[in-house]
């Protein structure tokens, strides 16, 4: 039940997610001297807004009828529509190029295949036919997509040649990893709050707010920091702090330590993500001329969403696998049916514990400790990934936060679904 409630809140939070055109509007309308600060605000809202959405959704569910949850998006849309009509300038990009239907279909197959393999591998087994077939299809489709985009000269969905640009490549990779780890952390935190600490949904989401607050604050400060020490140095500090946060949570998390055992790690993660996301986003937008800001915005958004899907799949699978491995040796004396249920997850273990008689308390404790063991494995893997990203940023990060290129300058053609970006 706890895991189900967390899933519902994450789904409800999608009402606060941004569209690709929002960043394009910011980069195209704000003057150059204010653009960095505007991108910082946008990044902070994009990163912390998801957590805020979870809190608002849990607040509605906890204090009113659950049907009110569906009223919130309607209200937000109405407010956003009014603000858009008042503040956003009208513009349209006319293009004679047709939409890259084949590229869109092949890329969709690639993403679905890879995500399915990562998500189901730990459940079904990495050598299971369905896992291997899904992985093979995903890899083959990804290679086909790259070959197709390199072959075509017009109507491109994504010109992969753009990634030769240092700023665009490093910014995209940083956002992919950072948002992946952030999403994976959310998957880990909610079961910890609800199943291990026994907190209700509203309190669990409130416990995430300190990380959201420091993330949004750091995002706003990142442009000034980048102007002073450079984009690459700012990204380096941010990624290093995020990695430190994962290490702190891996080292100190415990069943008895409760919330204080992870708070320092959460705060370090939030500050690190805020400092790394803003210069990464600006590195992407600065790599393309003003006429291609829709392309930059769409690429930025696709990178974030794909990273989120990967993070949930990978870190969630590591946690689940670590939990099962840990609890297998702690089920001695527990009836077979209850033991099988307990292996499915901590929420299942807590739910079935009352049916095991004298083993009830021991089963709950074993499930909680096994979850913490799986948590530590996920955190260490996340820290290793962030360490690899840190090395990449140090070696290949953007050199500076150069302003957008003038429209007259040459720039790589095409981008991420120009028909989407022109909306």
Coordinates of C-alpha atoms in Angstrom, one line a residue:
X1 CA 0.0 0.0 0.0
X2 CA 2.8 2.4 0.9
X3 CA 4.4 1.8 -2.5
X4 CA 1.1 2.3 -4.3
X5 CA 0.4 5.6 -2.5
X6 CA 3.9 6.8 -3.5
X7 CA 3.2 5.9 -7.1
X8 CA -0.1 7.8 -7.1
X9 CA 1.6 10.9 -5.7
X10 CA 4.4 10.8 -8.4
X11 CA 1.7 10.5 -11.1
X12 CA -0.2 13.4 -9.6
X13 CA 2.9 15.5 -9.7
X14 CA 3.1 15.3 -13.4
X15 CA 0.5 18.1 -13.6
X16 CA 3.4 20.5 -12.7
X17 CA 5.8 19.4 -15.3
X18 CA 6.9 21.8 -17.9
X19 CA 6.7 21.6 -21.7
X20 CA 9.6 22.1 -24.1
X21 CA 8.3 25.4 -25.3
X22 CA 8.7 27.1 -21.9
X23 CA 12.4 27.2 -22.0
X24 CA 12.4 28.3 -25.6
X25 CA 10.2 31.3 -24.6
X26 CA 12.6 32.3 -21.8
X27 CA 15.7 32.1 -23.9
X28 CA 14.2 33.9 -26.8
X29 CA 12.5 36.8 -24.9
X30 CA 14.8 37.6 -22.0
X31 CA 17.7 40.0 -22.8
X32 CA 21.1 38.4 -22.6
X33 CA 22.1 40.0 -19.3
X34 CA 19.0 38.5 -17.6
X35 CA 18.8 35.2 -19.4
X36 CA 21.1 33.3 -17.0
X37 CA 19.0 34.3 -14.0
X38 CA 15.7 33.4 -15.8
X39 CA 17.1 30.0 -16.7
X40 CA 18.1 29.5 -13.1
X41 CA 14.5 30.2 -11.9
X42 CA 13.1 27.9 -14.6
X43 CA 15.5 25.1 -13.6
X44 CA 14.7 25.5 -9.9
X45 CA 11.0 25.3 -10.6
X46 CA 11.4 22.3 -13.0
X47 CA 13.5 20.4 -10.5
X48 CA 11.7 21.3 -7.2
X49 CA 8.3 21.6 -8.8
X50 CA 7.9 17.8 -8.9
X51 CA 8.4 17.5 -5.2
X52 CA 6.1 20.4 -4.6
X53 CA 3.5 18.6 -6.7
X54 CA 3.8 15.5 -4.6
X55 CA 3.2 17.5 -1.5
X56 CA 0.2 19.3 -2.9
X57 CA -1.3 16.0 -4.1
X58 CA -0.7 14.3 -0.8
X59 CA -2.2 17.4 1.0
X60 CA -5.4 17.1 -1.1
X61 CA -5.6 13.4 -0.6
X62 CA -5.0 13.6 3.1
X63 CA -7.3 16.5 3.9
X64 CA -10.1 16.2 1.4
X65 CA -11.7 13.7 -0.9
X66 CA -9.3 12.1 -3.3
X67 CA -11.4 13.4 -6.3
X68 CA -10.1 16.9 -5.4
X69 CA -6.7 15.7 -6.7
X70 CA -8.0 16.0 -10.3
X71 CA -9.2 19.6 -9.7
X72 CA -5.7 20.8 -9.0
X73 CA -4.4 20.4 -12.6
X74 CA -7.5 22.2 -13.9
X75 CA -6.9 25.2 -11.7
X76 CA -3.2 25.3 -12.6
X77 CA -3.9 25.1 -16.3
X78 CA -6.4 27.9 -16.0
X79 CA -3.9 30.1 -14.2
X80 CA -1.1 29.2 -16.7
X81 CA -3.4 29.9 -19.6
X82 CA -4.2 33.4 -18.3
X83 CA -0.6 34.2 -17.7
X84 CA 0.4 32.8 -21.1
X85 CA -2.1 35.0 -22.9
X86 CA -0.9 38.0 -21.0
X87 CA 2.8 37.6 -21.0
X88 CA 4.1 35.3 -23.7
X89 CA 4.7 36.9 -27.1
X90 CA 3.1 35.4 -30.1
X91 CA 5.5 33.7 -32.6
X92 CA 5.5 31.0 -35.2
X93 CA 8.3 29.2 -37.1
X94 CA 7.2 28.3 -40.6
X95 CA 8.9 25.3 -42.0
X96 CA 8.5 23.4 -45.3
X97 CA 10.1 20.3 -43.9
X98 CA 8.0 17.3 -43.2
X99 CA 7.9 15.5 -39.8
X100 CA 10.4 12.7 -39.4
X101 CA 7.8 9.9 -38.8
X102 CA 10.3 7.0 -39.2
X103 CA 12.8 8.6 -36.8
X104 CA 10.0 9.1 -34.2
X105 CA 8.8 5.5 -34.5
X106 CA 12.3 4.0 -34.3
X107 CA 13.3 6.2 -31.3
X108 CA 10.2 5.2 -29.5
X109 CA 11.0 1.5 -30.0
X110 CA 14.5 2.1 -28.8
X111 CA 13.4 3.9 -25.6
X112 CA 10.7 1.3 -24.8
X113 CA 13.0 -1.6 -25.4
X114 CA 15.8 -0.3 -23.2
X115 CA 13.6 0.8 -20.4
X116 CA 11.7 -2.4 -20.3
X117 CA 14.9 -4.5 -20.2
X118 CA 16.3 -2.4 -17.3
X119 CA 13.0 -2.5 -15.4
X120 CA 12.2 -6.2 -15.9
X121 CA 15.7 -7.6 -15.8
X122 CA 15.9 -7.9 -12.0
X123 CA 12.4 -9.3 -11.8
X124 CA 12.5 -11.8 -14.6
X125 CA 16.2 -12.4 -14.7
X126 CA 18.9 -10.9 -17.0
X127 CA 19.1 -14.0 -19.1
X128 CA 15.3 -14.5 -19.5
X129 CA 14.3 -14.5 -23.1
X130 CA 12.0 -11.5 -22.8
X131 CA 14.7 -9.5 -21.2
X132 CA 17.3 -10.3 -23.8
X133 CA 14.9 -9.8 -26.7
X134 CA 13.8 -6.4 -25.3
X135 CA 17.5 -5.3 -24.8
X136 CA 18.4 -6.5 -28.3
X137 CA 15.4 -4.7 -29.8
X138 CA 16.2 -1.5 -27.9
X139 CA 19.9 -1.5 -28.9
X140 CA 19.2 -2.3 -32.5
X141 CA 16.6 0.4 -32.7
X142 CA 18.9 3.0 -31.1
X143 CA 21.7 2.1 -33.6
X144 CA 19.1 2.3 -36.5
X145 CA 17.9 5.7 -35.3
X146 CA 21.5 7.2 -35.2
X147 CA 22.2 5.7 -38.7
X148 CA 18.9 7.1 -40.0
X149 CA 19.5 10.6 -38.7
X150 CA 23.0 10.7 -40.0
X151 CA 21.8 9.5 -43.4
X152 CA 19.1 12.2 -43.8
X153 CA 19.8 15.8 -44.6
X154 CA 16.3 17.2 -43.9
X155 CA 13.3 16.5 -41.8
X156 CA 15.4 15.3 -39.0
X157 CA 14.0 14.5 -35.6
X158 CA 17.4 14.9 -33.9
X159 CA 20.6 15.8 -35.7
X160 CA 23.1 13.7 -33.8
X161 CA 25.9 15.8 -35.2
X162 CA 24.8 18.5 -32.7
X163 CA 26.5 16.4 -29.9
X164 CA 29.9 17.3 -31.4
X165 CA 29.3 20.6 -29.7
X166 CA 31.0 20.4 -26.3
X167 CA 28.6 22.5 -24.4
X168 CA 25.5 20.7 -25.7
X169 CA 26.9 17.3 -25.2
X170 CA 28.2 17.9 -21.6
X171 CA 25.0 19.7 -20.6
X172 CA 22.8 16.9 -22.0
X173 CA 24.8 14.1 -20.3
X174 CA 24.8 16.0 -17.0
X175 CA 21.1 16.5 -17.0
X176 CA 20.5 12.9 -18.0
X177 CA 22.4 11.6 -15.1
X178 CA 21.3 14.2 -12.5
X179 CA 17.6 13.8 -13.3
X180 CA 18.0 10.0 -13.4
X181 CA 19.5 10.0 -9.9
X182 CA 16.9 12.4 -8.6
X183 CA 14.1 10.3 -9.8
X184 CA 15.7 7.2 -8.4
X185 CA 16.1 8.9 -5.0
X186 CA 12.4 9.6 -5.0
X187 CA 11.6 5.9 -5.6
X188 CA 13.8 5.0 -2.6
X189 CA 12.7 7.8 -0.2
X190 CA 8.9 7.3 -0.1
X191 CA 9.0 3.6 0.9
X192 CA 11.6 4.5 3.5
X193 CA 9.4 7.2 5.0
X194 CA 6.2 5.2 4.9
X195 CA 7.2 1.5 5.4
X196 CA 10.4 1.9 7.5
X197 CA 9.5 5.0 9.5
X198 CA 5.8 4.4 9.4
X199 CA 4.9 7.9 8.4
X200 CA 1.6 8.9 6.6
X201 CA 1.6 10.1 3.1
X202 CA 1.5 13.8 3.8
X203 CA 4.3 13.7 6.3
X204 CA 6.4 11.7 3.9
X205 CA 6.0 14.3 1.2
X206 CA 6.7 17.1 3.6
X207 CA 10.0 15.3 4.5
X208 CA 11.1 15.8 0.9
X209 CA 10.5 19.6 1.0
X210 CA 13.9 20.6 2.5
X211 CA 15.7 19.0 -0.5
X212 CA 13.3 20.9 -2.9
X213 CA 13.9 24.2 -1.1
X214 CA 17.7 24.0 -1.2
X215 CA 17.5 22.8 -4.8
X216 CA 15.5 25.8 -5.9
X217 CA 17.7 28.2 -4.0
X218 CA 20.9 26.7 -5.4
X219 CA 19.4 26.9 -8.9
X220 CA 18.8 30.6 -8.5
X221 CA 22.3 31.2 -7.2
X222 CA 24.0 29.1 -9.9
X223 CA 24.1 31.8 -12.6
X224 CA 26.0 34.2 -10.4
X225 CA 28.4 31.4 -9.4
X226 CA 28.9 30.4 -13.0
X227 CA 29.6 34.1 -13.9
X228 CA 32.2 34.2 -11.2
X229 CA 34.1 30.9 -11.5
X230 CA 32.8 29.5 -14.9
X231 CA 30.1 27.0 -15.9
X232 CA 32.4 24.0 -15.7
X233 CA 33.6 24.8 -12.2
X234 CA 30.0 25.4 -11.1
X235 CA 28.8 22.1 -12.6
X236 CA 31.8 20.3 -11.0
X237 CA 30.9 21.6 -7.5
X238 CA 27.3 20.6 -8.0
X239 CA 28.0 17.1 -9.2
X240 CA 30.6 16.6 -6.4
X241 CA 28.0 17.7 -3.8
X242 CA 25.4 15.4 -5.3
X243 CA 27.8 12.5 -5.2
X244 CA 28.6 13.4 -1.6
X245 CA 25.0 13.4 -0.7
X246 CA 24.6 9.8 -2.1
X247 CA 27.6 8.7 -0.1
X248 CA 26.3 10.2 3.1
X249 CA 22.9 8.5 2.7
X250 CA 24.6 5.2 2.0
X251 CA 26.9 5.4 5.0
X252 CA 24.5 6.7 7.7
X253 CA 21.0 5.4 6.8
X254 CA 19.5 3.0 9.3
X255 CA 16.2 1.8 10.6
X256 CA 16.8 3.2 14.1
X257 CA 18.5 6.4 12.9
X258 CA 15.3 7.5 11.1
X259 CA 15.0 10.8 9.3
X260 CA 18.2 12.5 10.7
X261 CA 20.3 9.7 9.3
X262 CA 19.5 10.8 5.7
X263 CA 18.8 14.5 6.1
X264 CA 22.4 15.7 5.5
X265 CA 22.6 13.6 2.4
X266 CA 19.3 14.9 1.1
X267 CA 20.4 18.5 1.6
X268 CA 23.8 17.9 -0.2
X269 CA 21.9 16.2 -3.0
X270 CA 19.5 19.2 -3.4
X271 CA 22.3 21.8 -3.4
X272 CA 24.4 19.7 -5.8
X273 CA 21.5 19.2 -8.3
X274 CA 20.6 22.9 -8.2
X275 CA 24.1 24.0 -8.9
X276 CA 24.6 21.5 -11.7
X277 CA 21.2 21.8 -13.5
X278 CA 21.2 25.5 -14.2
X279 CA 24.6 25.7 -16.0
X280 CA 23.9 22.5 -17.8
X281 CA 20.7 23.9 -19.2
X282 CA 22.4 27.1 -20.1
X283 CA 25.2 25.2 -21.8
X284 CA 22.6 23.5 -24.1
X285 CA 20.8 26.7 -25.0
X286 CA 24.0 28.6 -25.5
X287 CA 25.2 26.0 -28.0
X288 CA 22.5 26.9 -30.5
X289 CA 21.5 30.2 -32.1
X290 CA 18.3 32.1 -31.2
X291 CA 16.4 30.6 -34.2
X292 CA 17.1 27.1 -32.8
X293 CA 16.0 27.7 -29.2
X294 CA 13.0 25.5 -29.7
X295 CA 15.3 22.7 -30.7
X296 CA 17.5 23.3 -27.6
X297 CA 14.5 23.4 -25.3
X298 CA 13.1 20.2 -26.7
X299 CA 16.4 18.4 -26.4
X300 CA 16.7 19.6 -22.9
X301 CA 13.3 18.3 -22.0
X302 CA 13.8 14.9 -23.7
X303 CA 17.1 14.5 -21.9
X304 CA 15.5 15.1 -18.5
X305 CA 12.5 12.8 -19.1
X306 CA 14.7 10.0 -20.5
X307 CA 17.0 10.3 -17.6
X308 CA 14.1 10.2 -15.2
X309 CA 12.8 7.0 -16.8
X310 CA 16.3 5.4 -16.6
X311 CA 16.8 6.5 -13.0
X312 CA 13.5 5.0 -11.8
X313 CA 14.2 1.8 -13.7
X314 CA 17.8 1.3 -12.7
X315 CA 17.9 2.5 -9.1
X316 CA 14.5 1.0 -8.4
X317 CA 15.6 -2.4 -9.8
X318 CA 18.8 -2.3 -7.7
X319 CA 16.8 -1.5 -4.6
X320 CA 14.3 -4.3 -5.2
X321 CA 17.0 -6.8 -6.0
X322 CA 19.0 -5.8 -2.9
X323 CA 15.9 -6.1 -0.7
X324 CA 15.1 -9.6 -2.0
X325 CA 18.7 -10.8 -1.6
X326 CA 18.8 -9.5 2.0
X327 CA 15.5 -10.8 3.2
X328 CA 16.0 -14.3 1.9
X329 CA 18.2 -15.2 4.8
X330 CA 15.9 -13.7 7.4
X331 CA 12.7 -15.7 6.8
X332 CA 13.5 -18.8 8.8
X333 CA 10.3 -20.0 10.5
X334 CA 8.0 -17.8 8.5
X335 CA 5.2 -19.8 6.7
X336 CA 6.0 -20.4 3.0
X337 CA 3.1 -18.3 1.7
X338 CA 3.9 -15.3 3.9
X339 CA 7.6 -15.6 3.1
X340 CA 6.9 -15.5 -0.7
X341 CA 4.7 -12.5 -0.2
X342 CA 7.4 -10.7 1.9
X343 CA 9.9 -11.3 -0.8
X344 CA 7.9 -9.1 -3.2
X345 CA 8.6 -5.9 -1.3
X346 CA 8.6 -4.2 2.0
X347 CA 5.0 -3.1 1.7
X348 CA 3.9 -6.7 1.1
X349 CA 5.9 -7.9 4.1
X350 CA 4.4 -5.4 6.4
X351 CA 0.9 -6.2 5.1
X352 CA 1.3 -10.0 5.6
X353 CA 3.2 -9.8 8.9
X354 CA 0.1 -9.9 11.2
X355 CA -0.8 -13.3 9.7
X356 CA 2.4 -14.9 10.8
X357 CA 1.6 -15.0 14.6
X358 CA 4.7 -14.8 16.8
X359 CA 6.9 -14.0 13.7
X360 CA 5.1 -10.8 13.0
X361 CA 7.4 -8.3 14.7
X362 CA 10.5 -10.1 13.5
X363 CA 9.2 -10.1 9.9
X364 CA 8.6 -6.4 10.0
X365 CA 12.0 -5.7 11.4
X366 CA 13.6 -8.0 8.8
X367 CA 11.8 -6.3 6.0
X368 CA 12.8 -2.9 7.2
X369 CA 16.5 -3.8 7.6
X370 CA 16.5 -5.6 4.2
X371 CA 15.1 -2.4 2.6
X372 CA 17.9 -0.4 4.2
X373 CA 20.4 -2.9 2.8
X374 CA 18.9 -2.5 -0.7
X375 CA 18.9 1.3 -0.2
X376 CA 22.6 1.3 0.5
X377 CA 23.3 -0.7 -2.7
X378 CA 21.3 1.7 -4.7
X379 CA 23.0 4.7 -3.2
X380 CA 26.5 3.3 -3.8
X381 CA 25.6 2.6 -7.4
X382 CA 24.3 6.1 -7.8
X383 CA 27.4 7.6 -6.2
X384 CA 29.6 5.6 -8.6
X385 CA 27.6 7.0 -11.6
X386 CA 27.9 10.5 -10.2
X387 CA 31.6 10.0 -9.7
X388 CA 32.0 9.0 -13.4
X389 CA 29.9 12.1 -14.3
X390 CA 32.2 14.3 -12.2
X391 CA 35.3 13.0 -14.1
X392 CA 33.5 13.7 -17.4
X393 CA 32.5 17.2 -16.4
X394 CA 36.1 18.0 -15.2
X395 CA 37.5 16.8 -18.6
X396 CA 34.8 17.7 -21.0
X397 CA 32.5 20.2 -19.4
X398 CA 31.6 23.5 -21.0
X399 CA 34.3 26.1 -21.1
X400 CA 32.2 29.0 -20.1
X401 CA 28.6 30.4 -20.2
X402 CA 29.0 32.2 -23.5
X403 CA 26.0 34.1 -24.8
X404 CA 23.7 32.8 -27.5
X405 CA 25.2 32.9 -30.9
X406 CA 23.9 35.6 -33.2
X407 CA 21.3 34.4 -35.7
X408 CA 23.6 35.2 -38.5
X409 CA 26.2 32.7 -37.4
X410 CA 26.2 29.3 -38.8
X411 CA 24.8 26.5 -36.7
X412 CA 24.1 22.8 -37.0
X413 CA 20.8 22.2 -38.7
X414 CA 17.7 20.7 -37.4
X415 CA 16.9 19.3 -34.0
X416 CA 14.3 17.6 -31.9
X417 CA 11.1 17.6 -33.8
X418 CA 11.0 21.1 -35.1
X419 CA 7.2 20.9 -35.4
X420 CA 7.0 20.3 -31.7
X421 CA 9.5 23.0 -30.9
X422 CA 7.6 25.5 -33.0
X423 CA 4.4 25.1 -31.0

